[in-house]
mmCIF file of C-alpha atoms and ligand atoms in Angstrom:
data_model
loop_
_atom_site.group_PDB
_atom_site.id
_atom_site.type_symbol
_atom_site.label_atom_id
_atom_site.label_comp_id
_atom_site.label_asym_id
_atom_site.label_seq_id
_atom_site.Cartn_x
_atom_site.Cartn_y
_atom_site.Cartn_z
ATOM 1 C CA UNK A 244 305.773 375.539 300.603
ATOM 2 C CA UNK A 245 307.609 372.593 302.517
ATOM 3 C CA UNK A 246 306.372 368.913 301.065
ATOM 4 C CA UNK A 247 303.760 367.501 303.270
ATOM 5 C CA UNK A 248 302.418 363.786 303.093
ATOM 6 C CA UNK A 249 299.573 363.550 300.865
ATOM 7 C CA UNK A 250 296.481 362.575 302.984
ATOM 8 C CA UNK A 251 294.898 364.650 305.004
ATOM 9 C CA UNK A 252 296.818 365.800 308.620
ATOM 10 C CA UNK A 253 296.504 363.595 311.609
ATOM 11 C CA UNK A 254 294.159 361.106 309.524
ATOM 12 C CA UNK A 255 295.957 358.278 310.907
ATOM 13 C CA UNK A 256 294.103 355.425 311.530
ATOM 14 C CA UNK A 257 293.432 352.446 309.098
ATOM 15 C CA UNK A 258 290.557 352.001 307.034
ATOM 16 C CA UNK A 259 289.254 348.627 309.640
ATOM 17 C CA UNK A 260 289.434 351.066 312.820
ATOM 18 C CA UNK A 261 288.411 354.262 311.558
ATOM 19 C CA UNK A 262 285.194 356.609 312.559
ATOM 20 C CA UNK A 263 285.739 358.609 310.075
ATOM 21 C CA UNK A 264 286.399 358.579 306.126
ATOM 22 C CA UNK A 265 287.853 361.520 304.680
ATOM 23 C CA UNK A 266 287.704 360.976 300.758
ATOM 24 C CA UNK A 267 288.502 363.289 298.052
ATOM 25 C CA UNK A 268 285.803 363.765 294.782
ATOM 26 C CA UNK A 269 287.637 365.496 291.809
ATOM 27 C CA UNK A 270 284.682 366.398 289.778
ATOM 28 C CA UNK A 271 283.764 370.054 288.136
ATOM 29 C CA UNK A 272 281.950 368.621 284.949
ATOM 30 C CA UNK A 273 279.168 371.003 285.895
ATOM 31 C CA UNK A 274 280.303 374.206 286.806
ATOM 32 C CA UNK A 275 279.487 377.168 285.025
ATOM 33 C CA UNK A 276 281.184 380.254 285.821
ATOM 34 C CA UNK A 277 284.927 378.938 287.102
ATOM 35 C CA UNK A 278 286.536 375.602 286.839
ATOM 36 C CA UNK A 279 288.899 374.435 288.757
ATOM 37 C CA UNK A 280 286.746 372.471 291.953
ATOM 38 C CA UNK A 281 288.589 369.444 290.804
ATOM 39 C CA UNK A 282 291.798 370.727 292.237
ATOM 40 C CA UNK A 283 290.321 371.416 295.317
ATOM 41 C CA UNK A 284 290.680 367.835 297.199
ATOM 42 C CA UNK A 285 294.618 367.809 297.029
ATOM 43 C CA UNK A 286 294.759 371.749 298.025
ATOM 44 C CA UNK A 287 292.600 371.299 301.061
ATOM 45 C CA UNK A 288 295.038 368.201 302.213
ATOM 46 C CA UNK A 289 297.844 370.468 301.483
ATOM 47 C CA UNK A 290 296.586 373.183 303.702
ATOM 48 C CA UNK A 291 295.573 370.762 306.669
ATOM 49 C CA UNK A 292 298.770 370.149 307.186
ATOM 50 C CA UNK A 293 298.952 374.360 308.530
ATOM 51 C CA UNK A 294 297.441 373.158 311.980
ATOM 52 C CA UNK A 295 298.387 371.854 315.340
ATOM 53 C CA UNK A 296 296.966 368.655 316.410
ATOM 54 C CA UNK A 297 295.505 369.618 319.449
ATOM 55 C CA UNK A 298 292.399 372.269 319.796
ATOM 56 C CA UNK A 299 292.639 374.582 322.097
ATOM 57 C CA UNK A 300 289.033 374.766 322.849
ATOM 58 C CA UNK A 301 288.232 370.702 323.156
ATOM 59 C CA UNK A 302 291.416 369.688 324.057
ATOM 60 C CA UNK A 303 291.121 367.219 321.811
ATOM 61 C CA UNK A 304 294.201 366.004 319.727
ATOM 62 C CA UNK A 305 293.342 365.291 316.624
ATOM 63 C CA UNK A 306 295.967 362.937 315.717
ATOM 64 C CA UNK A 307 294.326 360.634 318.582
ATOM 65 C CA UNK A 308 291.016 360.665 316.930
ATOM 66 C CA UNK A 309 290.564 357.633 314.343
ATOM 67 C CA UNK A 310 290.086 359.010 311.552
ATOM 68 C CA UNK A 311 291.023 357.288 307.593
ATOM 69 C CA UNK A 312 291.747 359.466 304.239
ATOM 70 C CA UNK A 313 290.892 356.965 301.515
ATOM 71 C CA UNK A 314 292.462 359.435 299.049
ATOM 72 C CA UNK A 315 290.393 360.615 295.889
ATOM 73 C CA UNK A 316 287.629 357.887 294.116
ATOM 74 C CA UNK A 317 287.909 357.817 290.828
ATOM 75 C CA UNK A 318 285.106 359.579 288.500
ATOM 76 C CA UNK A 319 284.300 360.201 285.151
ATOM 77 C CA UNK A 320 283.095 363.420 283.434
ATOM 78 C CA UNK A 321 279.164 362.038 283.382
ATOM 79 C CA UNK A 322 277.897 364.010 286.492
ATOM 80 C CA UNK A 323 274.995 361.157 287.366
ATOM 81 C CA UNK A 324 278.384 358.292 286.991
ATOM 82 C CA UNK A 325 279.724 360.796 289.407
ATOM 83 C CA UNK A 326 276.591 360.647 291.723
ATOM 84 C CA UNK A 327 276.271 356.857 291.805
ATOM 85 C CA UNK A 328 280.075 356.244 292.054
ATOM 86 C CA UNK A 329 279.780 358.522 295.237
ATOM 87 C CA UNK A 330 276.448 357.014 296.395
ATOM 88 C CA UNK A 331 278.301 353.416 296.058
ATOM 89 C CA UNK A 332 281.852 354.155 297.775
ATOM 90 C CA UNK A 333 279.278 355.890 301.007
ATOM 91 C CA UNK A 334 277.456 353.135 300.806
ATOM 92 C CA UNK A 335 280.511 350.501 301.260
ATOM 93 C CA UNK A 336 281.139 352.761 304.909
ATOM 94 C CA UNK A 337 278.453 351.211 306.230
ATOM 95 C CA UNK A 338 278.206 352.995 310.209
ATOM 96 C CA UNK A 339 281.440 354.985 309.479
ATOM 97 C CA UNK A 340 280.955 358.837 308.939
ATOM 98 C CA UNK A 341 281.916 360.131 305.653
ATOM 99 C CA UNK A 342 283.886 362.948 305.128
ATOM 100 C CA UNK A 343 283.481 364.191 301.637
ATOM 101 C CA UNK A 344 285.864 367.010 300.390
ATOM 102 C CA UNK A 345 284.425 368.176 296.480
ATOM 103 C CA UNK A 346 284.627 369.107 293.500
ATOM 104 C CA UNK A 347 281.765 371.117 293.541
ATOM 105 C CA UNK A 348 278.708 370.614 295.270
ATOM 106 C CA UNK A 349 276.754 367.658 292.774
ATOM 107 C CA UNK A 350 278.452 365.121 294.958
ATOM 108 C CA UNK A 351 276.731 365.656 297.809
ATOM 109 C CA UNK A 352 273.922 363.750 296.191
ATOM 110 C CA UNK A 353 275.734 360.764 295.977
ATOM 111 C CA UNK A 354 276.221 361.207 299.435
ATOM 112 C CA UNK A 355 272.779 361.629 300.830
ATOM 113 C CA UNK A 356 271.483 358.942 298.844
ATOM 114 C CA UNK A 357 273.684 356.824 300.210
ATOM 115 C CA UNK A 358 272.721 358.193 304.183
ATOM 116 C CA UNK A 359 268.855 358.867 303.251
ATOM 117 C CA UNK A 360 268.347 355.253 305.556
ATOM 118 C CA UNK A 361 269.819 356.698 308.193
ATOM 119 C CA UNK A 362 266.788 359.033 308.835
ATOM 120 C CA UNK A 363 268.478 362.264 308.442
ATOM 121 C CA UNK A 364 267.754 365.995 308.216
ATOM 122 C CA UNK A 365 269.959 367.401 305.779
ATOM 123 C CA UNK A 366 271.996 371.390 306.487
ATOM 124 C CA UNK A 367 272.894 372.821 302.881
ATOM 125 C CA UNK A 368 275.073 376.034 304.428
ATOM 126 C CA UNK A 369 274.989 378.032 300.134
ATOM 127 C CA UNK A 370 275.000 381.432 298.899
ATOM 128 C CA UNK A 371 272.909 380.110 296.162
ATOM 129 C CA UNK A 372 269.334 377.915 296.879
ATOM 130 C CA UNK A 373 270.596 375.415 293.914
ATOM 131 C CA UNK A 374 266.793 374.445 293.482
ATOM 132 C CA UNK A 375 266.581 374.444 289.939
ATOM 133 C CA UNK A 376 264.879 371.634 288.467
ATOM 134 C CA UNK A 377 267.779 371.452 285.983
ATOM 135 C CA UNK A 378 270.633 373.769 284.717
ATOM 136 C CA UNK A 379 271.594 373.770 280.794
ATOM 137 C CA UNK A 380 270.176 370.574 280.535
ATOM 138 C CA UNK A 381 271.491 368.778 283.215
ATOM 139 C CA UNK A 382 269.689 367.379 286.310
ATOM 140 C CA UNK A 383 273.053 366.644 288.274
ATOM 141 C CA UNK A 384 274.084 369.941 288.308
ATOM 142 C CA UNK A 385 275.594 371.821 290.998
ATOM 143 C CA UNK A 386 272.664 374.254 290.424
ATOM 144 C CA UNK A 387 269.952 371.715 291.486
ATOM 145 C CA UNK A 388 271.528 369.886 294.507
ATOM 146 C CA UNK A 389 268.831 371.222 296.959
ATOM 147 C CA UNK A 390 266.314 370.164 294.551
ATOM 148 C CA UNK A 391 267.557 366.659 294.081
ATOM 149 C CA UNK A 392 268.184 365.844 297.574
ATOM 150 C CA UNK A 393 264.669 367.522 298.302
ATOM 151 C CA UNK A 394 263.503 364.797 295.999
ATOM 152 C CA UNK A 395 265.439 361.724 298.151
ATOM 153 C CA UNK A 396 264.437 362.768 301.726
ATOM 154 C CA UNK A 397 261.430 364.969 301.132
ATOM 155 C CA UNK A 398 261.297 368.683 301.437
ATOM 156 C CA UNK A 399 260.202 368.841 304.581
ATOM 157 C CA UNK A 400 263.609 367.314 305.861
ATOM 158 C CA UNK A 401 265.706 370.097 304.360
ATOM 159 C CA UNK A 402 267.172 373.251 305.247
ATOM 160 C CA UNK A 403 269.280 376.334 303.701
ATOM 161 C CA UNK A 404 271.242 378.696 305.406
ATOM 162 C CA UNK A 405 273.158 382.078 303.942
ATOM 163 C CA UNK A 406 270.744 382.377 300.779
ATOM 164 C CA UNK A 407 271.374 385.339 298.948
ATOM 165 C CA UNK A 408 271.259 383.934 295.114
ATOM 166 C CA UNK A 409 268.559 382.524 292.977
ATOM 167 C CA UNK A 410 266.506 382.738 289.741
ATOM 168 C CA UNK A 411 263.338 384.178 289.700
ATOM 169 C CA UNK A 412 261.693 380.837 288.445
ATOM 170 C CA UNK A 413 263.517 378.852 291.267
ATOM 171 C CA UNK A 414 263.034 380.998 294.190
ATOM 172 C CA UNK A 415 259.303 381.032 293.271
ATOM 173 C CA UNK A 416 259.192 377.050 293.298
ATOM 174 C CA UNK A 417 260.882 376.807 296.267
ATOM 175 C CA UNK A 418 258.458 379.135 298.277
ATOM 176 C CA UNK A 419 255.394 377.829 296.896
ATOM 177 C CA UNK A 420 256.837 374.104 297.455
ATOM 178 C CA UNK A 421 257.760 375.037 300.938
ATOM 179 C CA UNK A 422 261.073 375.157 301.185
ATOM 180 C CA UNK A 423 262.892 376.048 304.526
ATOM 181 C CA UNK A 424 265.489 378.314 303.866
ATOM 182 C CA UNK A 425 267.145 381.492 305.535
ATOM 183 C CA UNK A 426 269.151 384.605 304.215
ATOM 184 C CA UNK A 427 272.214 385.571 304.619
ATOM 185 C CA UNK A 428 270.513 388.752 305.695
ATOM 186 C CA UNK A 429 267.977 387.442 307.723
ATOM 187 C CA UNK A 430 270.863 385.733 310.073
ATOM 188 C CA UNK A 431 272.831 388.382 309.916
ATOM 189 C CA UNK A 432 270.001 390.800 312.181
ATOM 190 C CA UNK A 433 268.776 388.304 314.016
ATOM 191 C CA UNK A 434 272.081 386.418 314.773
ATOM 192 C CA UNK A 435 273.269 383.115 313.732
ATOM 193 C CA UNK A 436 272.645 381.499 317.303
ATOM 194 C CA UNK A 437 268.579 382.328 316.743
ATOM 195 C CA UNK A 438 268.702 380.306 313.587
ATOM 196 C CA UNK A 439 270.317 377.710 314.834
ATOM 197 C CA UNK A 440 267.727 377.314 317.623
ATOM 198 C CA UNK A 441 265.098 377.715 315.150
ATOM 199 C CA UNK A 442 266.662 374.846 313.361
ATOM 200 C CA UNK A 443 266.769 372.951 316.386
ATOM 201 C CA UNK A 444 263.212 373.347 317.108
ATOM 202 C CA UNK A 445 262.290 371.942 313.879
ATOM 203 C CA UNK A 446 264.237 369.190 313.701
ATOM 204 C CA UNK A 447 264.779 368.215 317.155
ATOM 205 C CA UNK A 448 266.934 364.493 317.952
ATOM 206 C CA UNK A 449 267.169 364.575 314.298
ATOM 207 C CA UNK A 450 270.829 362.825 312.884
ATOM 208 C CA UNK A 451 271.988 365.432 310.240
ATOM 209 C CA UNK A 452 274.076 365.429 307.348
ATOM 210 C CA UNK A 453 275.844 368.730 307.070
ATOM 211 C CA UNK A 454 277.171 370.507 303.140
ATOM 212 C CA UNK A 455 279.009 373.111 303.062
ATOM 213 C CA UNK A 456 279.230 375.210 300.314
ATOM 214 C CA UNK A 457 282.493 377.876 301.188
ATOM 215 C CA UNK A 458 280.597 380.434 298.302
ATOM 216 C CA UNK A 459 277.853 380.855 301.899
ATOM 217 C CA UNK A 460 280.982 382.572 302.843
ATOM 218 C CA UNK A 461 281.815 386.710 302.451
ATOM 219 C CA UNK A 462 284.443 386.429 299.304
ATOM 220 C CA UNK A 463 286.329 388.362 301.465
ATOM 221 C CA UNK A 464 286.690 385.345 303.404
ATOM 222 C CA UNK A 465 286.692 382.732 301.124
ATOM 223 C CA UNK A 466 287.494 384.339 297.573
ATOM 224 C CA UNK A 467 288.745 380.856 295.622
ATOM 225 C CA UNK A 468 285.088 379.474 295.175
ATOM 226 C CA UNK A 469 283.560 378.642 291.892
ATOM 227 C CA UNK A 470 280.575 381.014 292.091
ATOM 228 C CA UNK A 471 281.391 384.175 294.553
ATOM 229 C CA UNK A 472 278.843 385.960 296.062
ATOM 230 C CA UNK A 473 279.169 389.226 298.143
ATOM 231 C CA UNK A 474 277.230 389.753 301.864
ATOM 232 C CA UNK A 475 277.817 386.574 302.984
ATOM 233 C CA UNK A 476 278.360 384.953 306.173
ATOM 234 C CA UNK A 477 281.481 385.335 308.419
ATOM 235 C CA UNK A 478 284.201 383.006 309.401
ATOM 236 C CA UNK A 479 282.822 383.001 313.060
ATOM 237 C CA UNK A 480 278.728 382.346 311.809
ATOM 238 C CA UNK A 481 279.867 379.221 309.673
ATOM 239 C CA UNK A 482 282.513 378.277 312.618
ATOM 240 C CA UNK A 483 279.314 378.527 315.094
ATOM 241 C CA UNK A 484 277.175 376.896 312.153
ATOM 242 C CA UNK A 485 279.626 373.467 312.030
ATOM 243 C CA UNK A 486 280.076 373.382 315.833
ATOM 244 C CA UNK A 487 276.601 372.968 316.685
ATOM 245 C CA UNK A 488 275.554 370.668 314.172
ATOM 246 C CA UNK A 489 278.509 368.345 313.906
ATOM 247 C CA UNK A 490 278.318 366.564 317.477
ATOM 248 C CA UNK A 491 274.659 365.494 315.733
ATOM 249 C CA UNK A 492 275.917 364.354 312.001
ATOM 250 C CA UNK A 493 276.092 361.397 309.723
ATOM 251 C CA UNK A 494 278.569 362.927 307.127
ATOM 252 C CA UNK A 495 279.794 366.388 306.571
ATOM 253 C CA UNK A 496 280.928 367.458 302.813
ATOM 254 C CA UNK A 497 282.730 371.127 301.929
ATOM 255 C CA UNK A 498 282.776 371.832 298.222
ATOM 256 C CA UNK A 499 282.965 374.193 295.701
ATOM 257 C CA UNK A 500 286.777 375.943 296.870
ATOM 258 C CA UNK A 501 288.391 376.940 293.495
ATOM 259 C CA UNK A 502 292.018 376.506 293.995
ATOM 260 C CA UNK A 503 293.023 378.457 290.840
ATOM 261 C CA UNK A 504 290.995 381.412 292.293
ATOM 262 C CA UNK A 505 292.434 381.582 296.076
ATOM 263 C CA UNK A 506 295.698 382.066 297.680
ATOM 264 C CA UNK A 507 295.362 379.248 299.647
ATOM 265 C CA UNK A 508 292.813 381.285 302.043
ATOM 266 C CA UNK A 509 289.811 379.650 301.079
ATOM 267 C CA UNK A 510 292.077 375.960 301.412
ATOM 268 C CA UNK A 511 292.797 376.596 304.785
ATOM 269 C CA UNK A 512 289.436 377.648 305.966
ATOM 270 C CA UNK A 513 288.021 374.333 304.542
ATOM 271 C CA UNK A 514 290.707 372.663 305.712
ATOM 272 C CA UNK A 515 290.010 373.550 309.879
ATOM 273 C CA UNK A 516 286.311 373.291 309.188
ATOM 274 C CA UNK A 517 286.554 369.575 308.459
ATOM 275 C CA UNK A 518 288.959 369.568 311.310
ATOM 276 C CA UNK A 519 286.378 371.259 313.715
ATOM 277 C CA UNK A 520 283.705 369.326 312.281
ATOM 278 C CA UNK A 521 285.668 366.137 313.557
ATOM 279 C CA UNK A 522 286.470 367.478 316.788
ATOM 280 C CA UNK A 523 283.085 368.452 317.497
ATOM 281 C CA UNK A 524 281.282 365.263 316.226
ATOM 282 C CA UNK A 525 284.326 363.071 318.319
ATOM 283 C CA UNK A 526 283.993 364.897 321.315
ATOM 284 C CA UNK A 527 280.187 364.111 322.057
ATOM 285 C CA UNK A 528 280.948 359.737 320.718
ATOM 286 C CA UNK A 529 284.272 359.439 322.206
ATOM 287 C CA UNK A 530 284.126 356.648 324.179
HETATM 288 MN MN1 MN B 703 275.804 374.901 296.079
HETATM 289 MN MN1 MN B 704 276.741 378.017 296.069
#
């Protein structure tokens, strides 16, 4: 593949002027089944560099919108360092709109701690409902984000989409705790525009911070992920799913791509999300 500059594409603007912050979070100390998250920042810049500036469907041009890539922060292998290293650099953003790009998906804790002032809903879009209370003996895992950020902004303030994993124990706890989530099956009859109003319904004028997961996606789709899991949800659900939230968000993260794993398919698709998720979110600000 030709060289391409190192930050992400069209993320021109200075640190001072910029909307958004796009920074990278190297960290897989957690993951269980395949490593290799920590690759995934510099693949996904790599990839971004596949696209035109200008969407078709906004006409928006990217490379107009100001947007900074701060490059990776620096972490250690203690996943709760991790956490509060994230949770500090957010913090330091103060109104700007972070852009997280894992690792896999522990960071996003550091990241919702960090927005939980704001007053925001929070969108986990998993395969898995990562509501364990902890996982091997760790309580920043990747396998007990929901439960953690349940813990910062209260249950009631949290919902999963595309569902299709858990353990007994967990998925018990999370029903009789009250936990709002949805299958993948579930939005696959009724249609992922019903959920979404659903969602809307619930949450209303709500600000939301938005994590993406790519394992919510089919592994057809999105086969370099840590933890693959078949029947999940198609290109065009999660496309709909990131649209309709973003013009409403905070901070957006996408974790858990596996570089070593993919053929640069998964890379890509992360890659235009955060681009969409951008367009969508500058398109109903600009000025
Ligand atoms: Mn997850
Ligand atoms: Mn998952």
């Amino acid at each position: 593949m030709r060289e391409f500059p190192d930050y992400f594409a069209d993320a021109e603007s200075d640190f001072k002027n910029a909307r958004y912050v796009i920074f990278g979070v190297p960290f897989d100390g957690t993951s269980t089944f395949r490593y290799g998250s920590r690759d995934a920042p510099a693949e996904i810049r790599k990839a971004s560099w596949n696209f035109e500036s200008f969407h078709m469907e906004t006409e928006n041009d990217l490379s107009t919108i100001p947007v900074h890539d701060y490059g990776d922060i620096q972490v250690e292998d203690e996943p709760e360092k991790v956490v509060k290293r994230v949770e500090e650099f957010v913090c330091k953003l103060s109104g700007k709109i972070p852009i997280a790009i894992g690792g896999e998906h522990t960071i996003s804790c550091g990241v919702v701690r960090a927005l939980k002032k704001r007053d925001i809903a929070v969108i986990l879009l998993d395969a898995h409902l990562d509501f364990r209370d902890s996982y091997e003996g760790i309580r920043y895992s990747h396998a007990c984000v929901a439960r953690r950020i349940a813990e910062e902004i209260g249950i009631d303030n949290l919902v999963i989409l595309g569902v299709r994993s858990a353990g007994k124990e967990e998925y018990m706890e999370a029903k009789e705790k009250g936990l709002f989530f949805v299958d993948a099956f579930h939005i696959k009859k009724e249609g992922v525009e019903r959920v979404i109003h659903q969602i809307m319904e619930r949450f209303g004028e709500r600000k939301f911070y938005l994590s993406l997961d790519m394992d919510v996606l089919d592994p057809s789709f999105a086969p370099g992920v840590s933890t693959p899991e078949p029947f999940g949800l198609s290109t065009l659900d999660v496309k709909k799913c990131v649209e309709f939230f973003s013009p409403s968000i905070t901070g957006f993260d996408v974790v858990e791509v596996c570089p070593k794993y993919d053929y640069g398919i998964t890379s890509v698709l992360a890659a235009k999300f955060i681009r969409i998720a951008i367009d969508m979110s500058w398109s109903s600000i600009k000025p």
